[in-house]
CSV table of C-alpha atoms and ligand atoms in Angstrom, one decimal:
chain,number,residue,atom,x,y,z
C,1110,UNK,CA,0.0,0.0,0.0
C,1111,UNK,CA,1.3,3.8,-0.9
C,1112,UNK,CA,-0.1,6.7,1.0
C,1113,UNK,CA,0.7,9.9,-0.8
C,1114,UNK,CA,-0.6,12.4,1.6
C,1115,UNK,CA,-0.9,16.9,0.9
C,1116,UNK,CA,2.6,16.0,-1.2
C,1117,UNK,CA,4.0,18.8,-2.6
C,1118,UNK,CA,7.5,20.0,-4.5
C,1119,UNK,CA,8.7,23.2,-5.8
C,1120,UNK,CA,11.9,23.8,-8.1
C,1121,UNK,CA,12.5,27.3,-7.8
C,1122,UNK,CA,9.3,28.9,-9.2
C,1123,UNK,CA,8.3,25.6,-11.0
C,1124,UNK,CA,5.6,23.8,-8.9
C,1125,UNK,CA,5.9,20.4,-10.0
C,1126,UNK,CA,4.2,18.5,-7.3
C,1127,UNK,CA,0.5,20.1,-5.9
C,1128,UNK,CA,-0.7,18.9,-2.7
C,1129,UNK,CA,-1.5,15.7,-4.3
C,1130,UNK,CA,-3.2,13.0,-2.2
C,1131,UNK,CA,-4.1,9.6,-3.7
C,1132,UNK,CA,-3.6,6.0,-2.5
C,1133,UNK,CA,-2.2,2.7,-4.2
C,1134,UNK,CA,-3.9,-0.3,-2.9
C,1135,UNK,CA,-2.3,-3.7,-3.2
C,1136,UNK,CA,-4.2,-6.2,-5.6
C,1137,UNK,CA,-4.9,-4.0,-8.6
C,1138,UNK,CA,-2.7,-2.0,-11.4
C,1139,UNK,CA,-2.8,1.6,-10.6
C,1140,UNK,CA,-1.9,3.8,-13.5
C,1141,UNK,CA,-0.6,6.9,-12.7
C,1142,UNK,CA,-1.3,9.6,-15.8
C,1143,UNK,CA,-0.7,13.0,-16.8
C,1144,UNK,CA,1.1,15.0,-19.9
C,1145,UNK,CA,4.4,15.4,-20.4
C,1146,UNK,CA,5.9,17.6,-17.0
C,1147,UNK,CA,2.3,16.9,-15.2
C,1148,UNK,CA,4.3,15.6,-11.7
C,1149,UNK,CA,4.5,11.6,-12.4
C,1150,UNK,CA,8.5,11.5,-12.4
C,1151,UNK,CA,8.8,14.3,-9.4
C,1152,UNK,CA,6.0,12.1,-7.6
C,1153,UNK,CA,7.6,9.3,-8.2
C,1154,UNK,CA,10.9,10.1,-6.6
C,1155,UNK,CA,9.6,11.4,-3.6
C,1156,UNK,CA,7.4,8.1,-2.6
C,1157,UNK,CA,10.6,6.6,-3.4
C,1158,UNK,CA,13.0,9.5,-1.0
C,1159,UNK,CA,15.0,10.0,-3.4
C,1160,UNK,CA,13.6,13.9,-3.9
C,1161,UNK,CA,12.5,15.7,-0.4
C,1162,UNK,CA,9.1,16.7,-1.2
C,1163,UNK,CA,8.4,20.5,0.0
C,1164,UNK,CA,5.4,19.8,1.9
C,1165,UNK,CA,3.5,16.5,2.7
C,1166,UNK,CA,4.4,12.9,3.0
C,1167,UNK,CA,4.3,9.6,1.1
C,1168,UNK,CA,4.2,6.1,2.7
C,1169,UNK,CA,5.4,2.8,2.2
C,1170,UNK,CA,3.1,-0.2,4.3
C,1171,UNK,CA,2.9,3.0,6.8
C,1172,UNK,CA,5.9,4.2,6.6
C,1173,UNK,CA,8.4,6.6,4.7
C,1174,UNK,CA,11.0,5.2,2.3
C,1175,UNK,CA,13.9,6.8,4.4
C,1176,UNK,CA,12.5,4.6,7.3
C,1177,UNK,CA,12.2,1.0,5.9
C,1178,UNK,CA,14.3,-1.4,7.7
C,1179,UNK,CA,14.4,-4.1,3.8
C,1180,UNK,CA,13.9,-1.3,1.3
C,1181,UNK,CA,14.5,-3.8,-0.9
C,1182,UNK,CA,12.1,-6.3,0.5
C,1183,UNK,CA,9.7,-3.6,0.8
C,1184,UNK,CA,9.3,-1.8,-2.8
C,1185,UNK,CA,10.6,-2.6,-6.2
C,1186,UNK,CA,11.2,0.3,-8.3
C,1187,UNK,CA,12.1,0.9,-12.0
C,1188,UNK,CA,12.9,4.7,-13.0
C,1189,UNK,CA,15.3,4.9,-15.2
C,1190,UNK,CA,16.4,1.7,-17.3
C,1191,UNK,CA,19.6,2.9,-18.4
C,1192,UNK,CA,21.1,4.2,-14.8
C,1193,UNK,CA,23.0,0.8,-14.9
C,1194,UNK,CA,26.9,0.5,-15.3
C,1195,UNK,CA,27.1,-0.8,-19.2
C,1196,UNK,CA,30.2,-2.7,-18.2
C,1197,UNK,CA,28.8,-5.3,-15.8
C,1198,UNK,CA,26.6,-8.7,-17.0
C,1199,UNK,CA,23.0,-9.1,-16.4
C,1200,UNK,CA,24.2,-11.3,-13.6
C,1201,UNK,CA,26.6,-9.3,-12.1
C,1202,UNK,CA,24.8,-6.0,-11.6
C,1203,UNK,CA,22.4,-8.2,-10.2
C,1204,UNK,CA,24.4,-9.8,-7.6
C,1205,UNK,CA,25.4,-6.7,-6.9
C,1206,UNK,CA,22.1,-5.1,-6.3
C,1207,UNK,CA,21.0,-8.1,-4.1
C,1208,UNK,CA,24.3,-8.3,-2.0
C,1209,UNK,CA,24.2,-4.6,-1.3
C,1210,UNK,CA,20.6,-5.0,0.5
C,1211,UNK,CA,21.4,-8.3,2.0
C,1212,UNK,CA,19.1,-10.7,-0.3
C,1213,UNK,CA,20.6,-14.3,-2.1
C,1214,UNK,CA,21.8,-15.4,-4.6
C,1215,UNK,CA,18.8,-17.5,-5.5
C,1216,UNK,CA,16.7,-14.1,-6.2
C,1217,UNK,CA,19.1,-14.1,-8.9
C,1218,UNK,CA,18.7,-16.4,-10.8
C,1219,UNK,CA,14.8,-16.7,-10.0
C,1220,UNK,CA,14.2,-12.9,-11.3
C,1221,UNK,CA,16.3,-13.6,-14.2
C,1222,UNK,CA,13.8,-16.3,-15.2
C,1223,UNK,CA,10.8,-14.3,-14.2
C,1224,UNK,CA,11.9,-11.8,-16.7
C,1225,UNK,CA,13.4,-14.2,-19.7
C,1226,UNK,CA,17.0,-13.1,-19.3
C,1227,UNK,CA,18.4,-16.2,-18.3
C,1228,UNK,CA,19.8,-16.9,-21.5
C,1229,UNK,CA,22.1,-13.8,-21.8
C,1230,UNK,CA,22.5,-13.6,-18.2
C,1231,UNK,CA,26.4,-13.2,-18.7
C,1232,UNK,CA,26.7,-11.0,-21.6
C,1233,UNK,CA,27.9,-7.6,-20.9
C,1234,UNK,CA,24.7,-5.2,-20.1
C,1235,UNK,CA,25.9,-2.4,-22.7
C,1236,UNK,CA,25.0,-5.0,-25.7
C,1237,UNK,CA,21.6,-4.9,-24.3
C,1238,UNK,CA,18.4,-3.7,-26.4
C,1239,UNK,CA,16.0,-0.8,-24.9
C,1240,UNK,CA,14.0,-4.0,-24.2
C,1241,UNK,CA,16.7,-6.2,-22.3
C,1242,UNK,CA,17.2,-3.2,-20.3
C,1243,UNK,CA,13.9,-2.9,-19.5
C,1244,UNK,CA,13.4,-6.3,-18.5
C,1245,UNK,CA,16.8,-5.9,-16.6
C,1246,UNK,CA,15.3,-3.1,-14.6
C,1247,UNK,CA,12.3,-4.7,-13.6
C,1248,UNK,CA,14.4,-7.7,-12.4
C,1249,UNK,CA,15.9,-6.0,-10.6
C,1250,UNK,CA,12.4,-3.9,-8.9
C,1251,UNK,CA,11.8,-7.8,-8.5
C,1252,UNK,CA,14.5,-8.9,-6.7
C,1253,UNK,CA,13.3,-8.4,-2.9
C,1254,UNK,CA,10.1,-9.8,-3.9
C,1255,UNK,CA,8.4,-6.6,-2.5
C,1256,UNK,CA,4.6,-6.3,-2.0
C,1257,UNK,CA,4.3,-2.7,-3.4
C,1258,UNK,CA,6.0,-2.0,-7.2
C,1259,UNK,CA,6.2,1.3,-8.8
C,1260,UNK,CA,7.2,1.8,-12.5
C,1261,UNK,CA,8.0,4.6,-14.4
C,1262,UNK,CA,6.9,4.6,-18.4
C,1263,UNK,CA,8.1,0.9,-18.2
C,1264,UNK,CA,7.2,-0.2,-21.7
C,1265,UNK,CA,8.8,3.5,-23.3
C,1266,UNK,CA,10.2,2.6,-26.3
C,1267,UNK,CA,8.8,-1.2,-26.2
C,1268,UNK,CA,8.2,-3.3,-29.2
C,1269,UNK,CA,4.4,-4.4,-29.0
C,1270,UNK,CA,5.9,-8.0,-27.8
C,1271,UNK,CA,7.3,-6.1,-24.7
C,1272,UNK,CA,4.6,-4.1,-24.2
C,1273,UNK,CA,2.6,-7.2,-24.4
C,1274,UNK,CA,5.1,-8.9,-21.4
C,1275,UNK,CA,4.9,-6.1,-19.2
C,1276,UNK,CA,1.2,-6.0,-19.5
C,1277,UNK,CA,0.8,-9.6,-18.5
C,1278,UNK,CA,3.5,-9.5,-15.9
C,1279,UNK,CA,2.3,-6.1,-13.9
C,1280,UNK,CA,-1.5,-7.8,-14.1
C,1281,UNK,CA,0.1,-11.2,-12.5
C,1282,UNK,CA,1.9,-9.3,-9.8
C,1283,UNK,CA,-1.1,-7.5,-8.8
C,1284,UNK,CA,-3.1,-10.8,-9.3
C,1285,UNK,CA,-1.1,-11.8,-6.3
C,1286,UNK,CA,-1.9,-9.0,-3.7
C,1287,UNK,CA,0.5,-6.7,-4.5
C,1288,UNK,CA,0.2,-2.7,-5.3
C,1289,UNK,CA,1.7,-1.5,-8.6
C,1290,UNK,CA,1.9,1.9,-9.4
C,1291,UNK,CA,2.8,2.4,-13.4
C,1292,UNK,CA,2.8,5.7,-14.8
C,1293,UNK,CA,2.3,6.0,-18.7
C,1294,UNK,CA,1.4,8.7,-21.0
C,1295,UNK,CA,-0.2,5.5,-23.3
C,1296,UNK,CA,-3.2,5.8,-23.1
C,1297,UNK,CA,-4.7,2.7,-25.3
C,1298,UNK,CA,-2.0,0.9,-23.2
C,1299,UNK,CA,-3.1,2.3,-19.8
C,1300,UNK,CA,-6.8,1.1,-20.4
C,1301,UNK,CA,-5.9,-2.5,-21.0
C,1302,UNK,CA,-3.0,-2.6,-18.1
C,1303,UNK,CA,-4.7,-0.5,-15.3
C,1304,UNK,CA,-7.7,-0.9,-13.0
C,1305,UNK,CA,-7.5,1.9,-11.6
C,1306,UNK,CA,-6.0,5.2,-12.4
C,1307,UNK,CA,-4.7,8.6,-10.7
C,1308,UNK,CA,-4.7,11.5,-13.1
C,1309,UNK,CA,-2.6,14.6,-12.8
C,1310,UNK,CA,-1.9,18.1,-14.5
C,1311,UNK,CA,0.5,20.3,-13.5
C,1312,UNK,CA,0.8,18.8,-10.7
C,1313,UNK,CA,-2.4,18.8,-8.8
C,1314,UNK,CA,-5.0,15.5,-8.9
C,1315,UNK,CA,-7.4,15.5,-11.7
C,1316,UNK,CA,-9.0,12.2,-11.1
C,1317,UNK,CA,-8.9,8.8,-8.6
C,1318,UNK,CA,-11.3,6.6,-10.0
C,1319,UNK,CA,-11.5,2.9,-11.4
C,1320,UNK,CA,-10.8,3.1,-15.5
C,1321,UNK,CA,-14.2,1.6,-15.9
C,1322,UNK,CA,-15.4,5.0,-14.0
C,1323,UNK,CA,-13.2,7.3,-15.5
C,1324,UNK,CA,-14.5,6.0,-18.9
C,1325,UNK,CA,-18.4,6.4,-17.9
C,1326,UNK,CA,-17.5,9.8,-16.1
C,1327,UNK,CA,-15.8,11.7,-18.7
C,1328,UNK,CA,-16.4,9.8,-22.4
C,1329,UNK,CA,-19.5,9.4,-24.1
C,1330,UNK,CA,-21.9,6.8,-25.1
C,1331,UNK,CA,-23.2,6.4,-28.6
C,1332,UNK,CA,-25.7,4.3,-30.0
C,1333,UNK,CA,-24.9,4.0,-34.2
C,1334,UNK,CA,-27.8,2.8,-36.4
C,1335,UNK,CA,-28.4,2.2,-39.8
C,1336,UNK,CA,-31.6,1.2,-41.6
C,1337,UNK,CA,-32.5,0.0,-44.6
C,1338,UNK,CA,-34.4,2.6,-45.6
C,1339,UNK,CA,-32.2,5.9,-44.2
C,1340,UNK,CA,-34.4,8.7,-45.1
C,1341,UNK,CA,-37.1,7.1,-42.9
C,1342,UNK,CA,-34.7,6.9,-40.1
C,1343,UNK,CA,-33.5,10.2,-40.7
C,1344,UNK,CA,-37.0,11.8,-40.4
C,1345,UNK,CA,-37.5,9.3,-37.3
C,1346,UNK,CA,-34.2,10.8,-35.4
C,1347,UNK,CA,-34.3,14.6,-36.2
C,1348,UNK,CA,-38.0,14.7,-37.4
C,1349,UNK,CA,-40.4,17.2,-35.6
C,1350,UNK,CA,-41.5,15.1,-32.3
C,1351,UNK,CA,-37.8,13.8,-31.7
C,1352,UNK,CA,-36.2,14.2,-28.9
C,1353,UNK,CA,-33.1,12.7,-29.9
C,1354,UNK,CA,-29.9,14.3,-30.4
C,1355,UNK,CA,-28.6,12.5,-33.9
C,1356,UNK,CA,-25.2,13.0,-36.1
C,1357,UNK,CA,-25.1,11.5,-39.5
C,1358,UNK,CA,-21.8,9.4,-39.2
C,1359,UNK,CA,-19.5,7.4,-42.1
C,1360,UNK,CA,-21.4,4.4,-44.0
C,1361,UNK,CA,-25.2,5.8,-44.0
C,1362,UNK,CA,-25.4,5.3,-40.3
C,1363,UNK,CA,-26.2,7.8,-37.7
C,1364,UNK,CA,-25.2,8.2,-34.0
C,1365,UNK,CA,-27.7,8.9,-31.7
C,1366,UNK,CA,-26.6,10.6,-27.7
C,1367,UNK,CA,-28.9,10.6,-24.9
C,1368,UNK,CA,-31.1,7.4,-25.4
C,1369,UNK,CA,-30.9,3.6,-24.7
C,1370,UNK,CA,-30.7,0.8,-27.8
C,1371,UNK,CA,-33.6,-0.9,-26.4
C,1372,UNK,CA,-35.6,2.7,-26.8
C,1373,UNK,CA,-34.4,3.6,-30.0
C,1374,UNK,CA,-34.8,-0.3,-31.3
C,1375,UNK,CA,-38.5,0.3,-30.0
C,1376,UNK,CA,-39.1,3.3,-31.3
C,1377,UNK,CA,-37.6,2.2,-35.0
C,1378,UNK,CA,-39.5,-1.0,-34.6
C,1379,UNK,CA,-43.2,1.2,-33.6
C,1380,UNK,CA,-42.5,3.6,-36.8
C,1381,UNK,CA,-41.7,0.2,-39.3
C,1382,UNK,CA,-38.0,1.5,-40.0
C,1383,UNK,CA,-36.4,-1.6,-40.2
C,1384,UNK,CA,-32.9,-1.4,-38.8
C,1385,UNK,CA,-29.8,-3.6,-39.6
C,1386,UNK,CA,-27.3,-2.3,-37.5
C,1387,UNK,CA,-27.5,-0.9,-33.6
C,1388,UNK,CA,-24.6,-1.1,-31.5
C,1389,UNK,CA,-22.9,1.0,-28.6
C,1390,UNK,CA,-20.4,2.8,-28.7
C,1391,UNK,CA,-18.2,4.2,-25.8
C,1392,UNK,CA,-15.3,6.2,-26.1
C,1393,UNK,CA,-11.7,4.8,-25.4
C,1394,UNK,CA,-9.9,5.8,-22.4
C,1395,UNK,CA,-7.8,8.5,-24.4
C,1396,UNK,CA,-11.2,10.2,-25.7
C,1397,UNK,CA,-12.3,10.4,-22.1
C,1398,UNK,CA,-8.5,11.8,-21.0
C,1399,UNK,CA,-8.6,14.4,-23.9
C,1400,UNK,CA,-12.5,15.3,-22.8
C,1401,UNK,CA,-11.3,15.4,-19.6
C,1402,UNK,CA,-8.2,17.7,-19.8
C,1403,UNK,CA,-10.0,19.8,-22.2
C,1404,UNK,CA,-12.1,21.4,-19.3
C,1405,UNK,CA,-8.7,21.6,-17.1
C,1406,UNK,CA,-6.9,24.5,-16.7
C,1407,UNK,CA,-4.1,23.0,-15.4
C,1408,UNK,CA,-3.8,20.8,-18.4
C,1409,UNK,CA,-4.8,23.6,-20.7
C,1410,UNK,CA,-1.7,25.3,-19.5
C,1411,UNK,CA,0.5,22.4,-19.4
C,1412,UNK,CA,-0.4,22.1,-23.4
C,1413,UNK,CA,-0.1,25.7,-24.2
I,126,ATP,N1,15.4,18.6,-10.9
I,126,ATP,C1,14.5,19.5,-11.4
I,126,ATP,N2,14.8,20.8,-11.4
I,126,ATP,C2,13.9,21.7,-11.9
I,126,ATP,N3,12.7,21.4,-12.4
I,126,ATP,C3,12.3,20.1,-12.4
I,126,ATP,C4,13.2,19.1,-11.9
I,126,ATP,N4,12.6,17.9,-12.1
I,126,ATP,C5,11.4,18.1,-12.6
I,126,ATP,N5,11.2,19.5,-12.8
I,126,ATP,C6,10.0,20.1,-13.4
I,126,ATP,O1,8.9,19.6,-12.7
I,126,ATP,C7,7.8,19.4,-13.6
I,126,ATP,C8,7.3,18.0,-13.5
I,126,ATP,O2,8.3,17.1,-14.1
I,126,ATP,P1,8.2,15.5,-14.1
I,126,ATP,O3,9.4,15.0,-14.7
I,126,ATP,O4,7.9,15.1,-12.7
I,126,ATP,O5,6.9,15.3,-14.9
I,126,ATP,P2,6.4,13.9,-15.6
I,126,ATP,O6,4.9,13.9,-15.4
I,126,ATP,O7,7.1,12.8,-15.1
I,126,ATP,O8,6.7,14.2,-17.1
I,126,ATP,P3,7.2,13.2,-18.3
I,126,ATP,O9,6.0,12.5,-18.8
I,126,ATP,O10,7.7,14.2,-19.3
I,126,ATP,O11,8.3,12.4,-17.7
I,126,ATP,C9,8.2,19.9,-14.9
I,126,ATP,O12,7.9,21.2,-15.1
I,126,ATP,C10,9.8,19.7,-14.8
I,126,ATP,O13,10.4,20.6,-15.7
């Protein structure tokens, strides 16, 4: 479980970090979005101590990073998959890593499985793709076996394979009780990884809500028809006695706002206009984000 509680961080004049309070709850994928200099990073840093925020706190199973006994043990953390020294093997900078905070050698060799670089676990880590790296990284987040994960733009630069691995991976991780924090700017990506999701602009909290919710909340719902006879739908949707807000769309079909299927099927159905098509339609996660942001000044001024 994270707590980030009132946390706050200025740079000079900049204010990255806005009194933001949300928190990460262990068993579900918690996607952590904003635009480009929205706060993820700065955020990021400070749950993890390594920034001092300005005002606020963030916690770690209750407590700040600073004061875990097993950091290690406690959080796994990938930030930045090229802060590794290019000279050591897979193997060897993890060794390292899990010697340094007191772990065996047998997390090793099991994260190096977990993450499919068992087979160049000796080659020299500069050779590595963007990938390998990647995978490197979140070995090593892995290593402790830590019930609470936090990932920045993991899958950055990914091939869809990759992104595809990370996917399944953070799901399985959270699929076993722990909390993942994973901060993306994909959205399409986001919508199939997270359950829940923490938005931010310019710093401050936009929105805490499931992805399902966030969807309903802030995208729309369309119902698209099409008959075989479109004039007498037409005059059906925007005739005098409609009350039904209609938009001719691509293909002869129009999309109706405002109304259930099952009314608009009855309606069609009482007026003979045969229809062949009627589905719904709901918008993706990144409609909803950019109908969202839209109304935000914060993120009006982040993408001015
Ligand atoms: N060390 C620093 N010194 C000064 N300003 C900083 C520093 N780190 C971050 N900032 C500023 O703080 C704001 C938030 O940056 P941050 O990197 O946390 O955003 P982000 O949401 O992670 O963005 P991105 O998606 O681009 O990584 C930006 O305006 C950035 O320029």
């Amino acid at each position: 479980m994270i707590e980030v509680q009132g946390l706050s961080k200025s740079y000079g004049q900049t204010l990255a970090v806005d009194d933001l309070s949300f928190g990460v709850r262990p068993g579900v994928v918690t996607g952590f979005l904003g635009p480009n200099g929205a706060g993820k990073t700065t955020s990021m840093r400070m749950i993890l101590g390594l920034d001092r925020p300005t005002a606020g706190r963030a916690l770690i199973g209750g407590r700040p990073y600073v004061e875990l006994a097993d950091p290690l043990r406690q959080v796994g953390a990938l930030l930045d998959a090229h802060a590794v020294h290019g000279g050591r093997t897979a193997r060897g900078h993890l060794r390292w890593l899990a010697h340094s905070n007191g772990l065996p050698d047998s997390r090793v060799d099991a994260v190096l499985d977990q993450v499919g670089l068992a087979e160049v676990a000796r080659k020299r880590i500069k050779g590595f793709s963007l990938g390998m790296r990647q995978r490197l990284g979140v070995a090593g987040a892995l290593l402790g076996d830590p019930p609470v994960l936090l990932l920045d733009e993991p899958v950055n630069g990914l091939d869809p394979e990759g992104i595809r691995w990370i996917r399944t991976l953070l799901r399985g991780l959270a699929a076993e009780g722990r909390a993942v924090l994973v901060s993306s700017h994909l959205m399409t990506e986001m919508a199939l990884t997270a359950d829940h999701l923490v938005v931010i602009g310019r710093g401050r909290l936009l929105a805490d809500a499931s992805t399902a919710e966030f969807i309903d909340r802030h995208g729309r719902t369309r119902v698209r028809v099409r008959a075989v006879d479109p004039d007498k739908l037409s005059a059906l949707l925007r005739g005098p006695g409609s009350d039904l807000t209609a938009e001719p769309a691509e293909g002869g079909a129009w999309e109706v706002t405002g109304a259930e299927p099952e009314r608009i099927a009855a309606l069609a159905a009482a007026n003979g206009v045969v229809l062949y098509e009627i589905a719904v339609q709901r918008d993706s996660l990144e409609e909803a984000f950019m109908r969202m942001t839209a109304d935000s000044v914060e993120y009006r001024a982040v993408a001015a």
